[in-house]
Coordinates of C-alpha atoms in Angstrom, one line a residue:
X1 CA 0.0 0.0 0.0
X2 CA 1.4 3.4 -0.8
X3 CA 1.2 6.2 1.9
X4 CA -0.5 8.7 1.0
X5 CA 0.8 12.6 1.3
X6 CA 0.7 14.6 4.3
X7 CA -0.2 17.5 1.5
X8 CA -3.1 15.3 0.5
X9 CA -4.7 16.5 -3.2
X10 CA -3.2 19.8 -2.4
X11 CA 0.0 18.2 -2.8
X12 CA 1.0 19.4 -6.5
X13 CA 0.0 22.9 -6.2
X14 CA 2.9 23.8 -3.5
X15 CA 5.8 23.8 -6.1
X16 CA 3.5 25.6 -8.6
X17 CA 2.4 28.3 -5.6
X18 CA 6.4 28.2 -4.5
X19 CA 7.5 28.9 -8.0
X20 CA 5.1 31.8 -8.9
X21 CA 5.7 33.4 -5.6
X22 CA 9.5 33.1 -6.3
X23 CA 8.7 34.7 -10.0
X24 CA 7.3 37.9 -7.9
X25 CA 10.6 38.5 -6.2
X26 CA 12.6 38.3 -9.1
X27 CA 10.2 40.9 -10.8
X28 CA 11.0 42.8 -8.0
X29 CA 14.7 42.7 -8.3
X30 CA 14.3 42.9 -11.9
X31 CA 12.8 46.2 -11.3
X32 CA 14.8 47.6 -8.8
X33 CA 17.8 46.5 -10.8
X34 CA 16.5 48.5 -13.7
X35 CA 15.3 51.7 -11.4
X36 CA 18.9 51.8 -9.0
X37 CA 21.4 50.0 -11.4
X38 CA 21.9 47.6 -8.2
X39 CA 20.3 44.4 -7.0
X40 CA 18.0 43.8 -3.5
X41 CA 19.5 40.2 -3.1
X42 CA 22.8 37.5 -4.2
X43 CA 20.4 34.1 -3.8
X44 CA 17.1 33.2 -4.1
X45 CA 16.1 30.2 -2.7
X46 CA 12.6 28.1 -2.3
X47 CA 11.6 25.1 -0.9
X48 CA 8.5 22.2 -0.1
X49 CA 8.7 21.3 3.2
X50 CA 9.6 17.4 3.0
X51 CA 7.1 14.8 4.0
X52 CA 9.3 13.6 6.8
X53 CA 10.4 17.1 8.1
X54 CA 7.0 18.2 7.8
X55 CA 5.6 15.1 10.1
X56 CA 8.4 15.2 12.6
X57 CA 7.2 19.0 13.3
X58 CA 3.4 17.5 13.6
X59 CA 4.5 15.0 16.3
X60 CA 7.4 17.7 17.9
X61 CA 4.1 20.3 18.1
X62 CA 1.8 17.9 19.0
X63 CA -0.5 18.1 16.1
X64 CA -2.5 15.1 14.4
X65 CA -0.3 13.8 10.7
X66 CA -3.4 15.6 8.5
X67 CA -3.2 17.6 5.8
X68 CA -5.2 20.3 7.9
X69 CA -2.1 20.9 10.1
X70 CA 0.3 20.3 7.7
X71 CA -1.0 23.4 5.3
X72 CA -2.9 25.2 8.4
X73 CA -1.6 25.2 11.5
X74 CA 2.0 25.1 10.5
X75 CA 2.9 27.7 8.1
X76 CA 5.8 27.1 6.3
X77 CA 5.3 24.1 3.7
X78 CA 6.0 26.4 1.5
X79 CA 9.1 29.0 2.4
X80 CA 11.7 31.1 0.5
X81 CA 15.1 32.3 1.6
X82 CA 16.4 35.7 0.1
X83 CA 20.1 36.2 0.8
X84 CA 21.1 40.0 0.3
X85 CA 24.2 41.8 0.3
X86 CA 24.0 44.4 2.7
X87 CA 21.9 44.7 5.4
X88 CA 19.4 48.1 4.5
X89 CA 18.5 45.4 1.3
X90 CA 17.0 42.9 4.0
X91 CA 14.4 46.2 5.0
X92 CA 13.8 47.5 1.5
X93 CA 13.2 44.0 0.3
X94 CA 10.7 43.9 3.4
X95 CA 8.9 46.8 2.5
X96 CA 8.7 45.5 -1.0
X97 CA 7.0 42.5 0.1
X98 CA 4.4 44.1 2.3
X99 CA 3.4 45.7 -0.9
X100 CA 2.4 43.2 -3.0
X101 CA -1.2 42.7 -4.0
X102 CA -2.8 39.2 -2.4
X103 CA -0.1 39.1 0.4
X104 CA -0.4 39.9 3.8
X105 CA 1.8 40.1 6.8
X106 CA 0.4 38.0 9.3
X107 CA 3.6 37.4 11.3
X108 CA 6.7 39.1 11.8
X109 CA 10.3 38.7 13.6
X110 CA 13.1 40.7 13.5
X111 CA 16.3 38.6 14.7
X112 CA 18.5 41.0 12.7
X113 CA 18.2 44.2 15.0
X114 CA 17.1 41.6 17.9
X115 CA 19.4 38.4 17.6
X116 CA 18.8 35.4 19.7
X117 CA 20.9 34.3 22.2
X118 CA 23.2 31.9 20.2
X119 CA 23.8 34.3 17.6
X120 CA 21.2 33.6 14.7
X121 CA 20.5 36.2 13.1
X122 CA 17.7 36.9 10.3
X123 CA 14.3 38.2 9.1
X124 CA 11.4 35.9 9.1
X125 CA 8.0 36.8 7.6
X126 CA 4.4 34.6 7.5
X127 CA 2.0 35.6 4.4
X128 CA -1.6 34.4 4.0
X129 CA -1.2 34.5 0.2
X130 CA -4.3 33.8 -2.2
X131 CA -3.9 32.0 -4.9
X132 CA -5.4 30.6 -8.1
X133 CA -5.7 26.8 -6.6
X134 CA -8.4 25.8 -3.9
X135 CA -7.5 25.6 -0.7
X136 CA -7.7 23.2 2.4
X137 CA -10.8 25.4 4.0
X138 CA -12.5 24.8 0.5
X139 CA -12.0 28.5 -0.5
X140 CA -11.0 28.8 -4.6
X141 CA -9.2 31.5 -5.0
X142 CA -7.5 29.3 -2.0
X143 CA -5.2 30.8 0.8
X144 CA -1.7 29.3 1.3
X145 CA 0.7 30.5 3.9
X146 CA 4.3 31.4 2.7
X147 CA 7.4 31.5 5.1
X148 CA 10.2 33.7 3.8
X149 CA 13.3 34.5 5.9
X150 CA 15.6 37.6 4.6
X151 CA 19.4 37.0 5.4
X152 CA 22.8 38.3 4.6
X153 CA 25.5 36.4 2.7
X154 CA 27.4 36.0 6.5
X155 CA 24.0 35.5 8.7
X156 CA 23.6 32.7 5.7
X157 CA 26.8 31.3 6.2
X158 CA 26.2 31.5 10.1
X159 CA 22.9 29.7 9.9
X160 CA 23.9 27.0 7.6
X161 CA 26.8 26.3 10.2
X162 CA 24.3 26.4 13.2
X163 CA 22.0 23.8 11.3
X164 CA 24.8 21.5 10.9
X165 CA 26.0 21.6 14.3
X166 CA 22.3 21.3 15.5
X167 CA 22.0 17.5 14.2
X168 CA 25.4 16.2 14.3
X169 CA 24.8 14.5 17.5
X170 CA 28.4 13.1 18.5
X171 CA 30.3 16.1 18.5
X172 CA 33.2 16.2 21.8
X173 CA 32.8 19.8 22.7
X174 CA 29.6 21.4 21.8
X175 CA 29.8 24.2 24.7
X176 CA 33.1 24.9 23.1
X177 CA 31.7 25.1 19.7
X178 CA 28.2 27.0 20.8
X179 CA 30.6 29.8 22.4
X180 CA 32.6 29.7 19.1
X181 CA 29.4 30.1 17.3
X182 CA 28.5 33.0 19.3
X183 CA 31.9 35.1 18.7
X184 CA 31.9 34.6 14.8
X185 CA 27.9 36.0 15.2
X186 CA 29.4 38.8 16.7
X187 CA 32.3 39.8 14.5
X188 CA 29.7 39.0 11.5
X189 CA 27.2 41.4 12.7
X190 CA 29.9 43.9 12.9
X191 CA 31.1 42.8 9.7
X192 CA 28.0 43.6 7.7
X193 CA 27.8 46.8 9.8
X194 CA 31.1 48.2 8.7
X195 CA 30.2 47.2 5.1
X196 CA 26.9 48.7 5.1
X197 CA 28.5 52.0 6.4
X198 CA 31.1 51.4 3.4
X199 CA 28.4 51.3 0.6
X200 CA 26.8 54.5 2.2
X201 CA 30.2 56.2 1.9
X202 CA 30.2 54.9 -1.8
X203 CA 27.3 56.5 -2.5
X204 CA 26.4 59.4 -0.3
X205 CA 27.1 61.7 -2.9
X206 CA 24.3 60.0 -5.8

C-alpha cells in the first residue's frame, strides 16, 4: 500500500504556488535593478517542506499527521530564503513584500536588529497569500501560507553552520563550539555593519 501525502490532493500545487511566488521576487529585483542600477539580493532560494520534516514537526508540536495541520496550522510548507548583500536590502526588500497585491503580513520577527541568544541572526516573515488553486478550508481562490526569511550572505553562512551543528549528534565539545558560534555572530554582525556604512560612503554623494 502506498502512503499517502501529508499534503493530500493539495499536494501538487505547492511547487507551482512556491515557483510563482519566487517569479514575484525576481520581478521585483528585476525592477529595482532597472530603477537603482543595483540588485535587492545575491540568492534566491525556495523550498516544499519534506514529507518527513514536515511530520516530525506535527509529532514535535503535538498536532494530528493531516493535511489540515500540515497546510494550516503550521505555516511554512512552502518557504523562500532571500540572501542579500547588505543589510538596508533585508528592509527594503521587506517593505517590498508588504506591498504586493494578495499578500499579507500576518507574522513578523526581526532577529537582525534583535538576535537570539546563540547568535542567529535573520528576518522571518508569514504571508496568508491567495492563490489561483483551492485551498484546504474549500475556499478557490484558495489561501496558502508562505514563510520567507531575509538574510545576509554572512548571517547565511552562520545559519547554515548552526544547522549542521544542530544534528550532528556526536560532537566532543559542543559548549566549546556554541561559544565559538556565538563570537563569529558577533564579528559577522559587525562585519555587515562596517560594510553597510562602506556602501553609504560609496554612495552618499548619488
Amino acid at each position: 500500500m502506498v502512503a499517502t501525502s501529508i499534503y493530500g490532493e493539495y499536494e501538487a500545487y505547492l511547487p507551482q504556488i512556491l515557483e510563482e511566488m519566487m517569479n514575484k521576487i525576481r520581478v521585483i529585483n528585476q525592477e529595482y535593478k532597472e530603477n537603482r542600477n543595483c540588485k535587492l539580493y545575491e540568492h534566491l532560494i525556495g523550498r516544499i517542506k519534506t514529507e518527513n520534516s514536515m511530520r516530525e514537526k506535527c509529532q514535535r508540536k503535538g498536532l494530528a499527521m493531516s493535511t489540515k495541520n500540515a497546510l494550516w496550522e503550521i505555516k511554512d510548507a512552502i518557504a523562500i530564503r532571500v540572501v542579500c548583500g547588505f543589510v538596508d536590502d533585508i528592509y527594503t526588500m521587506v517593505e517590498q513584500l508588504r506591498a504586493l497585491s494578495g499578500w499579507r503580513v500576518i507574522q513578523e520577527k526581526d532577529y537582525v536588529k534583535n538576535a537570539k541568544p546563540n547568535g542567529y541572526r535573520s528576518y522571518h516573515m508569514i504571508f496568508d497569500i491567495v492563490t489561483k488553486f483551492p485551498d484546504i478550508n474549500g475556499r478557490q481562490p484558495g489561501h496558502y501560507y508562505l514563510e520567507v526569511q531575509l538574510r545576509t550572505i554572512a548571517m547565511d553562512s552562520w545559519a547554515s553552520l548552526e544547522h549542521e551543528m544542530k544534528y550532528k549528534h556526536d560532537i566532543k565539545d559542543p559548549e566549546k563550539i556554541t561559544k565559538e558560534l556565538k563570537r563569529c555572530a558577533d564579528e559577522l554582525a559587525s562585519c555587515d555593519i562596517s560594510m553597510q556604512t562602506i556602501r553609504q560612503l560609496i554612495h552618499e554623494e548619488d
